[in-house]
Amino acid sequence: MPENNNPQSQHSRGTLLLVGFGPGSEEHLTFRARKAIEEAECIIGYRTYIDLVRPLITGKEIIQTGMTEEIERASLAVDLAYQGKTVALVSSGDVGIYGMAGLAFEVLSDRGWTGNEITVEVIPGVTALSACASVLGAPLMHDFASISLSDLLTPWEVIVKRLHAAAQADFVVALYNPKSSKRVRQIEEAQEIFLQYRPVETPVGIVKSAMREGESIVLSNLSEMLTHPIGMLTTILVGNSQTRIFQNRMITPRGYQRKYDIHTGERLAKRTAP
Ligand code: SAH
């Protein structure tokens, strides 16, 4: 980003902070995210998210909107920054993962932002797949894919194609936005697709509200996953062919046991080609 050496204009230049505040609990908010929220004069976010950071934002201008008003929220944040304010646009988890960061840049592009008019900083957070993996054990220890089942912005055919590709390639898969009161069929179809490539006993972790009030953690499998409650606040982790359950935890081995004796730590002799 080009330097701005004029103290006068630096002072008046607005700042847009795109902040991911993690899964919800304050303990999992990064230092930079907390500082950014403190620095901001104005906080903009989806109502439920504002409630999650409420204790940190007393005395600030707060603009909360409903879920479908994302474009309005992003435009407003950009406008206020252009007026010289320090604005935090907040998203849960990571702001750049199914969050508001991309939309903010689209609005900036629409306004003709050259990189100089306002300062823009993207501040990462603990995303749902990471929070959910932690409470389940270590299911993402090998290659994984993340797929959102929401077809509000992505055509369902594209999502289906990605589900097939990830399932076939034996990726561990994190499913964001698995189901809402209006969207119930997608998770059923996703299950059917996985069952074409993976055994019924493949471990599936179902986590609701990880690291925030109302947390629920369920260990299930591909055939029974839909017998458990799934909703808007749930992320589902589908294991790969190596994933197993150990002491009530979901574990995907990295492959050490193929190369080392886990008991002694010694490297196993190289297998010779047949
Ligand atoms: N930017 C967010 C994702 C927003 S999309 C992030 O990086 O986590 C909304 C979806 O995220 C929800 O439908 C759910 O699948 C998931 N999600 C967000 N917070 C969650 C939490 N605390 N526990 C479980 N899933 C969560």
XYZ file of C-alpha atoms and ligand atoms in Angstrom:
300
model
C 0.000 0.000 0.000
C 1.489 3.448 -0.882
C 2.792 5.506 2.054
C 0.851 8.581 3.043
C 3.399 10.996 4.533
C 1.152 13.992 4.988
C 0.199 13.972 8.715
C -2.785 16.223 8.068
C -4.363 13.967 5.479
C -3.315 10.848 7.411
C -5.268 12.162 10.362
C -8.396 12.734 8.342
C -8.158 9.567 6.293
C -10.809 7.036 7.179
C -10.123 3.405 7.964
C -12.147 0.319 7.180
C -11.339 -2.560 9.486
C -12.728 -5.878 8.294
C -12.784 -7.921 11.477
C -13.345 -11.628 12.044
C -14.063 -12.075 15.741
C -13.906 -15.883 15.890
C -16.545 -18.381 16.962
C -18.026 -16.211 19.699
C -16.323 -16.544 23.061
C -14.027 -13.657 23.984
C -11.188 -16.067 24.700
C -11.043 -16.959 21.040
C -10.970 -13.388 19.795
C -7.460 -12.525 18.557
C -5.524 -9.619 20.117
C -5.609 -7.693 16.840
C -9.359 -8.203 16.422
C -9.985 -6.953 19.968
C -7.739 -3.924 19.402
C -9.416 -3.171 16.087
C -12.845 -3.232 17.721
C -11.482 -0.883 20.414
C -9.986 1.464 17.804
C -13.217 1.709 15.830
C -15.578 4.633 16.345
C -18.308 2.800 14.583
C -19.198 -0.918 14.520
C -21.334 -2.428 11.789
C -22.585 -5.994 11.736
C -25.367 -8.510 11.583
C -27.532 -8.224 14.713
C -26.565 -11.629 16.159
C -22.849 -10.877 15.688
C -23.124 -7.480 17.360
C -24.678 -9.239 20.350
C -21.627 -11.519 20.552
C -19.206 -8.580 20.852
C -21.575 -6.326 22.835
C -19.419 -6.237 26.007
C -16.528 -4.719 24.002
C -18.406 -1.950 22.254
C -20.109 0.205 24.842
C -20.002 3.902 23.978
C -19.494 3.351 20.247
C -21.780 4.066 17.360
C -23.395 0.704 16.580
C -25.173 -0.094 13.348
C -26.833 -3.489 13.288
C -28.825 -4.815 10.406
C -30.613 -8.027 9.465
C -29.025 -10.935 7.664
C -30.188 -10.131 4.165
C -28.918 -6.561 4.270
C -25.303 -7.439 3.553
C -24.792 -5.079 0.621
C -26.311 -2.229 2.595
C -24.012 -2.978 5.524
C -20.881 -3.097 3.368
C -21.823 0.113 1.497
C -22.512 1.949 4.724
C -19.181 0.851 6.185
C -17.354 2.106 3.082
C -19.301 5.408 3.120
C -18.464 6.083 6.771
C -14.778 5.312 6.182
C -14.793 7.704 3.206
C -16.185 10.343 5.608
C -13.006 9.921 7.666
C -14.237 7.556 10.340
C -12.599 4.404 11.673
C -15.179 1.738 10.988
C -15.171 -1.942 11.954
C -17.281 -4.217 9.783
C -17.530 -7.390 11.840
C -18.206 -11.001 10.860
C -18.128 -14.122 12.995
C -15.270 -16.564 12.458
C -12.914 -15.310 9.774
C -14.159 -12.243 7.893
C -12.599 -13.569 4.690
C -14.269 -17.006 4.867
C -17.921 -16.775 3.810
C -17.741 -13.387 5.575
C -17.988 -9.716 4.654
C -14.452 -9.053 3.356
C -15.111 -10.018 -0.261
C -18.264 -7.949 -0.468
C -16.464 -4.940 1.046
C -13.839 -5.153 -1.703
C -16.577 -5.424 -4.334
C -18.135 -2.220 -2.989
C -14.676 -0.566 -2.933
C -14.140 -1.613 -6.530
C -17.533 -0.160 -7.436
C -16.523 3.147 -5.773
C -13.271 3.236 -7.740
C -11.028 2.888 -4.669
C -7.398 3.295 -5.803
C -5.899 2.025 -2.571
C -5.331 5.546 -1.220
C -8.634 7.178 -0.304
C -9.140 5.090 2.837
C -7.055 2.525 4.691
C -8.376 -1.016 4.559
C -7.202 -3.785 6.859
C -8.447 -7.379 6.905
C -8.171 -8.973 10.346
C -8.451 -12.768 10.455
C -10.336 -14.811 13.035
C -10.774 -18.429 14.087
C -13.114 -19.813 11.467
C -15.903 -22.296 12.253
C -14.116 -25.284 10.729
C -11.147 -24.699 12.977
C -13.239 -24.123 16.109
C -15.406 -27.166 15.328
C -12.408 -29.372 14.541
C -10.854 -28.467 17.904
C -13.877 -29.445 19.948
C -14.170 -32.716 17.995
C -10.498 -33.716 18.318
C -8.220 -33.556 15.262
C -10.308 -34.350 12.179
C -8.565 -31.920 9.794
C -5.080 -33.411 10.073
C -5.038 -34.287 6.411
C -6.145 -32.524 3.223
C -9.608 -31.090 3.546
C -12.168 -29.120 1.570
C -14.703 -26.584 2.726
C -18.079 -26.433 1.007
C -21.016 -24.179 1.839
C -24.376 -25.813 1.171
C -26.094 -22.451 0.813
C -27.381 -22.050 -2.725
C -28.524 -18.457 -2.195
C -25.480 -17.115 -4.057
C -24.056 -20.274 -5.665
C -26.050 -22.456 -8.091
C -26.881 -25.856 -6.573
C -25.357 -27.692 -9.593
C -21.984 -26.114 -8.801
C -22.237 -27.206 -5.167
C -23.175 -30.754 -6.216
C -20.166 -30.903 -8.537
C -17.852 -29.837 -5.714
C -19.403 -32.347 -3.304
C -18.753 -35.168 -5.791
C -15.183 -34.007 -6.442
C -14.297 -33.665 -2.744
C -15.986 -36.943 -1.781
C -14.309 -38.835 -4.594
C -10.869 -37.381 -3.804
C -11.144 -38.528 -0.173
C -10.893 -35.047 1.322
C -12.146 -34.526 4.860
C -14.997 -32.089 4.187
C -16.301 -29.204 6.285
C -19.879 -28.305 5.403
C -20.812 -24.714 6.248
C -24.451 -23.496 6.112
C -25.729 -27.089 6.083
C -29.407 -26.340 6.681
C -31.909 -23.629 7.540
C -35.642 -23.710 8.138
C -36.179 -23.101 4.404
C -33.256 -25.127 3.068
C -33.633 -28.710 4.238
C -32.974 -30.804 1.138
C -29.305 -29.851 0.544
C -27.864 -31.779 3.474
C -29.852 -34.873 2.464
C -28.425 -34.714 -1.040
C -24.936 -34.123 0.335
C -25.260 -37.259 2.475
C -26.397 -39.279 -0.573
C -23.368 -38.064 -2.537
C -20.889 -38.974 0.226
C -22.462 -42.429 0.539
C -21.623 -43.084 -3.125
C -17.916 -42.895 -2.249
C -17.577 -43.608 1.487
C -18.724 -46.379 3.863
C -21.768 -45.837 6.105
C -19.592 -45.923 9.241
C -17.427 -42.948 8.124
C -17.237 -40.633 11.173
C -19.190 -37.375 10.946
C -18.908 -34.582 13.524
C -21.866 -32.260 13.982
C -21.081 -29.106 15.955
C -23.509 -26.367 16.838
C -22.387 -23.004 18.256
C -18.785 -24.064 18.837
C -17.080 -21.968 21.509
C -20.144 -19.920 22.289
C -23.270 -20.257 24.376
C -25.373 -23.291 23.448
C -22.454 -25.388 22.171
C -23.366 -28.945 21.183
C -20.970 -31.597 19.896
C -22.211 -34.839 18.316
C -20.133 -37.698 16.941
C -22.106 -39.615 14.365
C -21.508 -41.390 11.070
C -22.578 -41.056 7.450
C -25.654 -43.253 7.720
C -27.023 -41.710 10.943
C -25.970 -38.078 10.640
C -29.436 -36.801 9.727
C -31.048 -38.205 12.873
C -29.388 -35.364 14.839
C -30.496 -31.724 14.938
C -28.788 -29.617 12.242
C -29.404 -25.900 11.699
C -28.000 -22.491 10.787
C -25.437 -22.544 13.595
C -24.111 -26.001 12.756
C -20.948 -27.010 10.911
C -20.528 -30.631 9.832
C -17.172 -32.349 9.401
C -17.219 -35.518 7.289
C -14.210 -37.776 7.816
C -12.074 -39.321 5.066
C -11.340 -43.045 4.632
C -8.766 -42.942 7.469
C -10.755 -40.920 10.021
C -11.665 -42.827 13.178
C -13.169 -42.317 16.613
C -10.741 -42.545 19.546
C -11.834 -41.844 23.149
C -14.879 -39.971 21.936
C -12.753 -37.809 19.650
C -12.729 -37.647 15.866
C -9.196 -38.187 14.563
C -7.762 -38.215 11.048
C -4.269 -39.718 11.084
C -1.596 -37.735 9.297
C 0.283 -40.838 8.211
C 3.073 -40.958 10.838
C 2.259 -44.592 11.613
C 3.209 -45.544 8.069
C 6.654 -44.042 8.454
C 7.474 -44.279 12.163
C 7.031 -46.655 15.065
C 4.662 -44.508 17.188
C 5.859 -46.249 20.379
C 9.599 -45.641 19.940
C 9.560 -42.761 17.444
C 11.975 -44.707 15.260
C 11.743 -44.512 11.513
C 10.508 -47.722 9.957
C 12.664 -49.405 7.322
C 11.821 -48.333 3.784
C 9.578 -50.805 2.056
C 11.227 -52.168 -1.045
C 9.258 -52.211 -4.233
C 7.848 -55.667 -5.025
N -17.246 -16.258 8.535
C -17.745 -17.427 9.258
C -18.705 -18.269 8.420
C -20.023 -17.590 8.129
S -21.121 -18.626 7.214
C -16.558 -18.270 9.737
O -15.424 -18.045 9.274
O -16.762 -19.153 10.568
C -22.213 -19.172 8.496
C -21.967 -20.638 8.832
O -20.762 -20.746 9.577
C -23.011 -21.293 9.708
O -24.135 -21.748 8.950
C -22.244 -22.445 10.298
O -22.117 -23.502 9.344
C -20.857 -21.837 10.476
N -20.587 -21.345 11.851
C -20.301 -20.068 12.186
N -20.034 -19.991 13.519
C -20.144 -21.255 14.016
C -19.972 -21.822 15.316
N -19.623 -21.080 16.365
N -20.172 -23.156 15.464
C -20.509 -23.913 14.404
N -20.671 -23.434 13.152
C -20.496 -22.122 12.971
